[in-house]
Amino acid sequence: MKKINLLGYSLSDLEQLMLDMGEKKFRGGQLFKWLYRDHQTEFELMTDFSKELRQKLDEKFEFKSMQLLHSQTSEDGTIKFLFNLDDNLPVETVLIPDFGSERKTVCISSQVGCAVNCGFCATGKMGFSRDLTAGEIIGQLVYLREEFGLDAFSNVVMMGMGEPLANFDNVVKAVELMLAPTGMMLSRKKVTISTSGNSPKIKKLADTGLDICLAISLHAATQEKRVKIMPIAETFGIEKLMQAIRYYSEKSRTQVMFEYIIFDNFNDKMEDVHALAKLVRGLPCKINLLAYNPVEGLDFKRPSEEKMNWFGGQLSPRVPVVTVRKSRGRDIDAACGQLAAKQQLGRKLDV
Ligand code: SAH
Ligand code: SF4
């Protein structure tokens, strides 16, 4: 009989499972701690359970994270992991160490491919295959802790493949597992969701009360420009988007981050600086500038470093905080927007 994989089961799922097995509910809490906090996957070694219960669990269940196909390490220490899902689809995770500090950021995926189809993104070009389950989302983190220990990463960003808010329920379930005080125990300040801007879902996320950090892939400061590169802007216009962001910011009392990719000769002029500053006026926020990372087959151009610095210099006196993000892992296609499971583009893996 094939064992059931408990990866992705929440505390209440495990409590119910114990009740169904004729055990007390609190056993679910014990199992939850073993699996997500202690990363103990051998039921045999769960010493606070009777021998009989350990045996019963072992007969029916398992806790398996992800199957690694291969990993690649960049010159700058960034590591890209390619995982094979149960239905042989590929998904990628990127671990970005920050030398000189304790910070290690892991960039996880929420979908295989993406249906939003932004004009500059390799994942978008790959098309959409399916949503990841909560187990497959949290499994990327579980894998890293099993492999590299509890301090494998300090920060989690959902900036890998996929649009997290388009897979809302599974993403929220996975975030709950990340934050659970007897689970992965991450602070809400260390978990970021990045979205291309689905306004109703941003409000819905605010209403969950999870209060994690929110990053918005803005990339253009006017509706007119934004629709040219992001088809989602046709459905969710920039005004409604800003309303949703203000709602999120007030409700969660967090500083929202705007991602602004600079494309050479598209959104890199003084008028763009003014439009951006005007758009975010009065909002506690951070603007993160990044240079376009070239994607095969696309016509955009990467801006020069001088251009990036000029834009940042003009913007910084006009908005609360500006940072310029260094591209990491470009040599292994692990930088923003370059994730597309290259070898398997849009196909199922044959392993
Ligand atoms: N779908 C979500 C999260 C994944 S994309 C979102 O769009 O926010 C992660 C980040 O990479 C986003 O900010 C996205 O706009 C950016 N990105 C996509 N393609 C890029 C490229 N070619 N160069 C630089 N950044 C890119
Ligand atoms: Fe999807 Fe984000 Fe890429 Fe747009 S930038 S296609 S939303 S992954």
Tab-separated table of C-alpha atoms and ligand atoms in Angstrom:
chain	number	residue	atom	x	y	z
A	1	MET	CA	0.000	0.000	0.000
A	2	LYS	CA	1.348	3.428	-0.945
A	3	LYS	CA	2.040	5.542	2.109
A	4	ILE	CA	0.327	8.902	2.526
A	5	ASN	CA	2.755	11.839	2.568
A	6	LEU	CA	2.026	14.177	5.493
A	7	LEU	CA	4.068	17.025	4.009
A	8	GLY	CA	1.852	20.117	4.046
A	9	TYR	CA	-0.547	18.829	6.733
A	10	SER	CA	-1.466	21.621	9.132
A	11	LEU	CA	-1.756	21.337	12.896
A	12	SER	CA	-5.510	20.844	12.659
A	13	ASP	CA	-5.075	18.259	9.863
A	14	LEU	CA	-2.748	16.262	12.117
A	15	GLU	CA	-5.073	16.602	15.128
A	16	GLN	CA	-7.902	15.235	13.009
A	17	LEU	CA	-5.683	12.419	11.778
A	18	MET	CA	-4.921	11.404	15.360
A	19	LEU	CA	-8.608	11.543	16.305
A	20	ASP	CA	-9.407	9.346	13.299
A	21	MET	CA	-6.824	6.865	14.546
A	22	GLY	CA	-8.570	6.741	17.926
A	23	GLU	CA	-5.906	8.815	19.660
A	24	LYS	CA	-6.164	12.024	21.695
A	25	LYS	CA	-6.176	15.295	19.780
A	26	PHE	CA	-3.003	16.615	21.442
A	27	ARG	CA	-1.015	13.836	19.775
A	28	GLY	CA	-1.493	15.826	16.566
A	29	GLY	CA	0.368	18.729	18.165
A	30	GLN	CA	3.212	16.428	19.175
A	31	LEU	CA	3.472	15.041	15.669
A	32	PHE	CA	3.392	18.571	14.228
A	33	LYS	CA	6.415	19.557	16.345
A	34	TRP	CA	8.366	16.485	15.368
A	35	LEU	CA	7.790	17.054	11.687
A	36	TYR	CA	8.063	20.818	11.211
A	37	ARG	CA	10.120	21.999	14.179
A	38	ASP	CA	12.464	19.090	14.827
A	39	HIS	CA	12.571	17.729	11.263
A	40	GLN	CA	12.282	14.233	12.602
A	41	THR	CA	10.775	12.119	9.858
A	42	GLU	CA	11.312	8.670	11.410
A	43	PHE	CA	8.180	7.779	13.367
A	44	GLU	CA	10.256	5.148	15.126
A	45	LEU	CA	12.257	7.901	16.852
A	46	MET	CA	9.253	9.888	18.115
A	47	THR	CA	9.867	8.941	21.705
A	48	ASP	CA	6.748	10.409	23.264
A	49	PHE	CA	4.499	8.038	21.291
A	50	SER	CA	3.775	4.457	22.313
A	51	LYS	CA	5.493	1.758	20.297
A	52	GLU	CA	2.126	0.724	18.937
A	53	LEU	CA	1.294	4.236	17.700
A	54	ARG	CA	4.722	4.630	16.108
A	55	GLN	CA	4.189	1.380	14.256
A	56	LYS	CA	0.716	2.372	13.093
A	57	LEU	CA	2.018	5.708	11.813
A	58	ASP	CA	4.885	4.042	10.028
A	59	GLU	CA	2.593	1.570	8.264
A	60	LYS	CA	0.365	4.262	6.789
A	61	PHE	CA	2.322	7.484	6.540
A	62	GLU	CA	5.569	9.106	5.548
A	63	PHE	CA	6.964	12.656	5.520
A	64	LYS	CA	8.925	13.234	2.368
A	65	SER	CA	10.067	16.667	1.210
A	66	MET	CA	11.300	17.176	-2.342
A	67	GLN	CA	13.152	15.064	-4.862
A	68	LEU	CA	16.244	16.899	-6.055
A	69	LEU	CA	17.122	16.489	-9.709
A	70	HIS	CA	20.173	18.662	-9.607
A	71	SER	CA	21.632	21.829	-8.167
A	72	GLN	CA	23.959	24.457	-9.576
A	73	THR	CA	26.168	26.894	-7.679
A	74	SER	CA	26.874	30.355	-9.050
A	75	GLU	CA	30.203	32.170	-8.841
A	76	ASP	CA	28.631	34.400	-6.197
A	77	GLY	CA	27.532	31.495	-3.983
A	78	THR	CA	23.874	31.470	-5.044
A	79	ILE	CA	22.552	27.924	-5.382
A	80	LYS	CA	19.716	26.926	-7.685
A	81	PHE	CA	17.854	23.684	-6.957
A	82	LEU	CA	15.772	21.903	-9.553
A	83	PHE	CA	13.180	19.602	-7.998
A	84	ASN	CA	11.119	16.917	-9.619
A	85	LEU	CA	7.488	16.819	-8.496
A	86	ASP	CA	5.484	13.587	-8.184
A	87	ASP	CA	3.940	14.135	-11.615
A	88	ASN	CA	7.411	14.765	-13.064
A	89	LEU	CA	7.012	18.510	-13.444
A	90	PRO	CA	10.050	20.662	-12.630
A	91	VAL	CA	10.180	23.437	-10.067
A	92	GLU	CA	13.019	25.680	-8.935
A	93	THR	CA	14.208	27.133	-5.624
A	94	VAL	CA	17.105	29.561	-5.186
A	95	LEU	CA	19.219	30.016	-2.049
A	96	ILE	CA	21.029	33.345	-1.863
A	97	PRO	CA	23.645	33.734	0.870
A	98	ASP	CA	24.600	37.256	1.804
A	99	PHE	CA	28.304	37.209	2.502
A	100	GLY	CA	29.347	39.398	5.346
A	101	SER	CA	26.040	38.936	7.165
A	102	GLU	CA	23.993	36.146	8.680
A	103	ARG	CA	21.257	36.685	6.155
A	104	LYS	CA	20.435	33.828	3.804
A	105	THR	CA	17.429	34.344	1.625
A	106	VAL	CA	15.563	31.524	-0.012
A	107	CYS	CA	13.436	32.291	-3.011
A	108	ILE	CA	10.661	29.720	-3.349
A	109	SER	CA	8.168	28.909	-6.090
A	110	SER	CA	4.394	28.805	-5.758
A	111	GLN	CA	3.373	27.448	-9.171
A	112	VAL	CA	4.895	25.504	-12.054
A	113	GLY	CA	5.131	28.239	-14.661
A	114	CYS	CA	2.878	31.292	-14.467
A	115	ALA	CA	-0.264	32.375	-16.276
A	116	VAL	CA	0.220	36.127	-15.753
A	117	ASN	CA	2.603	36.357	-18.668
A	118	CYS	CA	4.473	39.576	-17.977
A	119	GLY	CA	6.330	40.634	-21.083
A	120	PHE	CA	9.810	40.453	-19.528
A	121	CYS	CA	9.733	37.241	-17.509
A	122	ALA	CA	11.121	33.811	-18.392
A	123	THR	CA	8.653	32.003	-16.113
A	124	GLY	CA	5.802	33.763	-17.889
A	125	LYS	CA	7.150	32.618	-21.249
A	126	MET	CA	7.118	29.019	-20.049
A	127	GLY	CA	3.323	29.083	-19.659
A	128	PHE	CA	1.328	27.710	-16.744
A	129	SER	CA	1.266	24.035	-15.770
A	130	ARG	CA	-0.283	23.926	-12.327
A	131	ASP	CA	-0.434	25.299	-8.783
A	132	LEU	CA	1.912	23.843	-6.214
A	133	THR	CA	0.237	22.195	-3.227
A	134	ALA	CA	0.896	23.595	0.259
A	135	GLY	CA	3.168	20.581	0.759
A	136	GLU	CA	5.210	21.352	-2.336
A	137	ILE	CA	5.595	24.974	-1.263
A	138	ILE	CA	6.685	24.217	2.299
A	139	GLY	CA	8.621	21.194	1.012
A	140	GLN	CA	11.200	23.496	-0.579
A	141	LEU	CA	12.012	24.888	2.876
A	142	VAL	CA	11.849	21.502	4.601
A	143	TYR	CA	14.288	20.132	2.027
A	144	LEU	CA	16.817	22.898	2.754
A	145	ARG	CA	16.605	22.434	6.525
A	146	GLU	CA	16.973	18.677	6.191
A	147	GLU	CA	19.977	19.189	3.953
A	148	PHE	CA	21.715	22.173	5.599
A	149	GLY	CA	20.295	22.374	9.111
A	150	LEU	CA	18.029	24.819	10.906
A	151	ASP	CA	19.938	27.892	9.779
A	152	ALA	CA	19.873	26.889	6.095
A	153	PHE	CA	18.023	30.186	5.497
A	154	SER	CA	16.915	33.196	7.509
A	155	ASN	CA	14.459	34.862	5.120
A	156	VAL	CA	11.860	33.519	2.725
A	157	VAL	CA	10.677	35.351	-0.374
A	158	MET	CA	8.003	34.045	-2.707
A	159	MET	CA	9.695	35.356	-5.798
A	160	GLY	CA	10.416	32.104	-7.559
A	161	MET	CA	8.230	30.615	-10.252
A	162	GLY	CA	4.586	31.587	-10.234
A	163	GLU	CA	2.191	34.230	-8.953
A	164	PRO	CA	1.599	33.415	-5.256
A	165	LEU	CA	-1.738	35.213	-4.987
A	166	ALA	CA	-3.127	33.169	-7.883
A	167	ASN	CA	-2.598	30.095	-5.677
A	168	PHE	CA	-4.023	31.807	-2.628
A	169	ASP	CA	-5.255	28.982	-0.394
A	170	ASN	CA	-2.169	26.805	-0.749
A	171	VAL	CA	0.170	29.742	-0.272
A	172	VAL	CA	-1.667	30.874	2.874
A	173	LYS	CA	-1.587	27.343	4.261
A	174	ALA	CA	2.156	27.134	3.594
A	175	VAL	CA	2.753	30.537	5.209
A	176	GLU	CA	0.844	29.387	8.306
A	177	LEU	CA	3.214	26.429	8.530
A	178	MET	CA	6.221	28.760	8.200
A	179	LEU	CA	5.013	31.029	11.003
A	180	ALA	CA	3.640	28.349	13.343
A	181	PRO	CA	5.230	28.779	16.785
A	182	THR	CA	5.580	25.008	17.132
A	183	GLY	CA	6.380	24.579	13.437
A	184	MET	CA	9.015	26.296	11.332
A	185	MET	CA	8.971	29.297	13.672
A	186	LEU	CA	9.803	32.015	11.162
A	187	SER	CA	9.027	35.599	12.075
A	188	ARG	CA	6.409	37.319	9.907
A	189	LYS	CA	9.026	39.963	9.180
A	190	LYS	CA	11.177	37.355	7.468
A	191	VAL	CA	8.544	36.130	5.030
A	192	THR	CA	7.675	38.082	1.883
A	193	ILE	CA	5.057	37.502	-0.780
A	194	SER	CA	5.720	39.138	-4.107
A	195	THR	CA	2.813	39.802	-6.438
A	196	SER	CA	2.295	41.268	-9.855
A	197	GLY	CA	-0.737	43.051	-8.451
A	198	ASN	CA	-4.044	41.272	-7.995
A	199	SER	CA	-5.874	43.952	-5.979
A	200	PRO	CA	-8.745	41.896	-4.479
A	201	LYS	CA	-6.315	39.172	-3.414
A	202	ILE	CA	-4.029	41.739	-1.767
A	203	LYS	CA	-7.006	42.840	0.350
A	204	LYS	CA	-7.878	39.226	1.071
A	205	LEU	CA	-4.304	38.616	2.213
A	206	ALA	CA	-4.537	41.645	4.507
A	207	ASP	CA	-7.698	40.158	6.017
A	208	THR	CA	-5.942	36.881	6.917
A	209	GLY	CA	-4.028	38.820	9.584
A	210	LEU	CA	-0.818	36.976	8.738
A	211	ASP	CA	0.847	40.395	8.420
A	212	ILE	CA	3.790	39.165	6.399
A	213	CYS	CA	5.805	41.483	4.154
A	214	LEU	CA	4.342	42.401	0.811
A	215	ALA	CA	6.340	43.175	-2.318
A	216	ILE	CA	4.631	44.606	-5.385
A	217	SER	CA	6.088	44.106	-8.844
A	218	LEU	CA	5.284	47.576	-10.083
A	219	HIS	CA	7.851	48.215	-12.837
A	220	ALA	CA	6.005	51.205	-14.281
A	221	ALA	CA	4.410	54.097	-12.417
A	222	THR	CA	1.560	54.922	-14.778
A	223	GLN	CA	-1.318	52.793	-16.026
A	224	GLU	CA	-0.369	53.609	-19.598
A	225	LYS	CA	3.147	52.242	-19.273
A	226	ARG	CA	2.287	49.374	-17.007
A	227	VAL	CA	-0.200	47.770	-19.398
A	228	LYS	CA	2.498	47.725	-22.046
A	229	ILE	CA	4.591	45.248	-20.079
A	230	MET	CA	2.125	43.610	-17.668
A	231	PRO	CA	-1.181	42.314	-19.032
A	232	ILE	CA	-2.505	41.937	-15.462
A	233	ALA	CA	-2.728	45.761	-15.339
A	234	GLU	CA	-5.619	45.575	-17.798
A	235	THR	CA	-7.676	43.682	-15.231
A	236	PHE	CA	-6.391	45.445	-12.126
A	237	GLY	CA	-5.655	49.099	-12.886
A	238	ILE	CA	-3.008	51.018	-11.006
A	239	GLU	CA	-5.456	53.132	-8.986
A	240	LYS	CA	-7.279	50.149	-7.510
A	241	LEU	CA	-3.923	48.490	-6.976
A	242	MET	CA	-2.663	51.437	-4.924
A	243	GLN	CA	-5.876	51.415	-2.863
A	244	ALA	CA	-5.365	47.728	-2.096
A	245	ILE	CA	-1.742	48.363	-1.156
A	246	ARG	CA	-2.695	51.179	1.213
A	247	TYR	CA	-5.272	48.872	2.783
A	248	TYR	CA	-2.612	46.182	3.240
A	249	SER	CA	-0.111	48.604	4.677
A	250	GLU	CA	-2.564	50.021	7.223
A	251	LYS	CA	-4.012	46.700	8.258
A	252	SER	CA	-0.701	44.855	8.608
A	253	ARG	CA	1.295	47.868	9.816
A	254	THR	CA	4.137	46.859	7.506
A	255	GLN	CA	6.204	48.803	5.046
A	256	VAL	CA	5.306	47.656	1.546
A	257	MET	CA	8.128	47.131	-0.919
A	258	PHE	CA	7.829	48.117	-4.573
A	259	GLU	CA	9.957	46.290	-7.106
A	260	TYR	CA	10.878	48.449	-10.057
A	261	ILE	CA	12.825	46.797	-12.857
A	262	ILE	CA	14.632	49.377	-14.941
A	263	PHE	CA	14.437	48.618	-18.640
A	264	ASP	CA	16.786	50.645	-20.760
A	265	ASN	CA	15.000	53.441	-22.555
A	266	PHE	CA	11.533	52.487	-21.316
A	267	ASN	CA	11.022	53.550	-17.697
A	268	ASP	CA	14.346	55.192	-16.873
A	269	LYS	CA	13.775	58.929	-17.436
A	270	MET	CA	13.155	61.934	-15.167
A	271	GLU	CA	9.416	61.776	-15.931
A	272	ASP	CA	9.441	58.194	-14.580
A	273	VAL	CA	11.169	59.339	-11.384
A	274	HIS	CA	8.442	61.961	-10.891
A	275	ALA	CA	5.612	59.562	-11.671
A	276	LEU	CA	6.968	56.997	-9.229
A	277	ALA	CA	7.475	59.515	-6.432
A	278	LYS	CA	3.952	60.864	-6.948
A	279	LEU	CA	2.398	57.411	-6.958
A	280	VAL	CA	3.772	56.384	-3.560
A	281	ARG	CA	3.468	59.774	-1.855
A	282	GLY	CA	2.387	59.398	1.783
A	283	LEU	CA	2.801	55.643	1.845
A	284	PRO	CA	5.371	54.091	4.183
A	285	CYS	CA	7.302	52.060	1.647
A	286	LYS	CA	10.595	50.971	0.196
A	287	ILE	CA	11.445	51.035	-3.491
A	288	ASN	CA	13.770	48.360	-4.713
A	289	LEU	CA	15.362	49.085	-8.076
A	290	LEU	CA	16.663	46.202	-10.124
A	291	ALA	CA	18.155	45.992	-13.559
A	292	TYR	CA	16.345	43.934	-16.173
A	293	ASN	CA	17.941	40.507	-16.460
A	294	PRO	CA	18.028	39.524	-20.099
A	295	VAL	CA	15.771	36.654	-21.109
A	296	GLU	CA	16.413	34.774	-24.327
A	297	GLY	CA	14.153	35.846	-27.144
A	298	LEU	CA	13.003	39.119	-25.522
A	299	ASP	CA	13.762	42.582	-26.856
A	300	PHE	CA	14.246	44.589	-23.651
A	301	LYS	CA	17.702	45.932	-22.862
A	302	ARG	CA	19.571	45.875	-19.583
A	303	PRO	CA	20.393	49.405	-18.354
A	304	SER	CA	23.985	50.458	-17.615
A	305	GLU	CA	25.169	50.688	-14.044
A	306	GLU	CA	25.447	54.475	-14.405
A	307	LYS	CA	21.796	54.621	-15.441
A	308	MET	CA	20.786	52.586	-12.391
A	309	ASN	CA	22.772	54.861	-10.096
A	310	TRP	CA	21.419	57.991	-11.736
A	311	PHE	CA	17.818	56.806	-11.346
A	312	GLY	CA	18.395	55.823	-7.711
A	313	GLY	CA	20.071	59.151	-7.017
A	314	GLN	CA	17.151	61.142	-8.455
A	315	LEU	CA	14.548	59.051	-6.688
A	316	SER	CA	16.016	58.810	-3.214
A	317	PRO	CA	15.298	62.364	-1.968
A	318	ARG	CA	11.706	62.030	-3.184
A	319	VAL	CA	10.603	58.746	-1.551
A	320	PRO	CA	11.074	57.149	1.892
A	321	VAL	CA	13.671	54.457	1.066
A	322	VAL	CA	15.396	53.365	-2.132
A	323	THR	CA	17.610	50.333	-2.507
A	324	VAL	CA	19.357	49.028	-5.592
A	325	ARG	CA	19.330	45.269	-5.796
A	326	LYS	CA	22.356	43.437	-7.062
A	327	SER	CA	21.554	40.639	-9.469
A	328	ARG	CA	22.563	37.317	-7.990
A	329	GLY	CA	23.118	34.026	-9.729
A	330	ARG	CA	22.897	35.430	-13.251
A	331	ASP	CA	25.505	33.007	-14.569
A	332	ILE	CA	23.245	30.052	-13.706
A	333	ASP	CA	19.947	31.685	-14.723
A	334	ALA	CA	18.872	31.972	-11.111
A	335	ALA	CA	18.355	35.737	-11.043
A	336	CYS	CA	14.914	37.374	-10.916
A	337	GLY	CA	12.783	36.464	-13.870
A	338	GLN	CA	15.197	33.879	-15.189
A	339	LEU	CA	13.597	30.818	-13.637
A	340	ALA	CA	12.124	28.639	-16.314
A	341	ALA	CA	13.441	25.158	-15.603
A	342	LYS	CA	15.445	25.729	-18.736
A	343	GLN	CA	16.238	22.230	-19.875
A	344	GLN	CA	12.619	21.198	-19.521
A	345	LEU	CA	10.923	24.325	-20.767
A	346	GLY	CA	7.224	23.624	-20.622
A	347	ARG	CA	7.661	19.853	-20.866
A	348	LYS	CA	7.287	17.145	-18.309
A	349	LEU	CA	10.523	15.615	-17.145
A	350	ASP	CA	11.313	12.145	-18.269
A	351	VAL	CA	13.251	10.539	-15.438
B	1	SAH	N1	4.927	36.485	-9.688
B	1	SAH	C1	5.438	37.254	-8.633
B	1	SAH	C2	6.651	36.631	-7.987
B	1	SAH	C3	7.684	36.003	-8.898
B	1	SAH	S1	8.572	37.040	-9.976
B	1	SAH	C4	5.732	38.672	-9.087
B	1	SAH	O1	5.690	38.919	-10.271
B	1	SAH	O2	5.954	39.510	-8.224
B	1	SAH	C5	9.870	37.681	-8.974
B	1	SAH	C6	10.360	39.069	-9.376
B	1	SAH	O3	11.204	38.982	-10.542
B	1	SAH	C7	9.252	40.019	-9.731
B	1	SAH	O4	9.453	41.267	-9.127
B	1	SAH	C8	9.379	40.097	-11.226
B	1	SAH	O5	8.775	41.219	-11.752
B	1	SAH	C9	10.876	40.036	-11.409
B	1	SAH	N2	11.299	39.733	-12.778
B	1	SAH	C10	10.662	39.002	-13.703
B	1	SAH	N3	11.372	38.963	-14.868
B	1	SAH	C11	12.482	39.700	-14.648
B	1	SAH	C12	13.622	40.019	-15.450
B	1	SAH	N4	13.746	39.555	-16.692
B	1	SAH	N5	14.577	40.813	-14.928
B	1	SAH	C13	14.477	41.260	-13.644
B	1	SAH	N6	13.450	40.961	-12.830
B	1	SAH	C14	12.450	40.201	-13.319
B	2	SF4	FE1	4.391	35.541	-13.406
B	2	SF4	FE2	5.751	37.160	-11.725
B	2	SF4	FE3	6.846	36.323	-14.058
B	2	SF4	FE4	4.840	38.071	-14.103
B	2	SF4	S1	6.880	38.387	-13.216
B	2	SF4	S2	5.027	36.253	-15.412
B	2	SF4	S3	3.603	37.360	-12.393
B	2	SF4	S4	6.296	35.039	-12.324
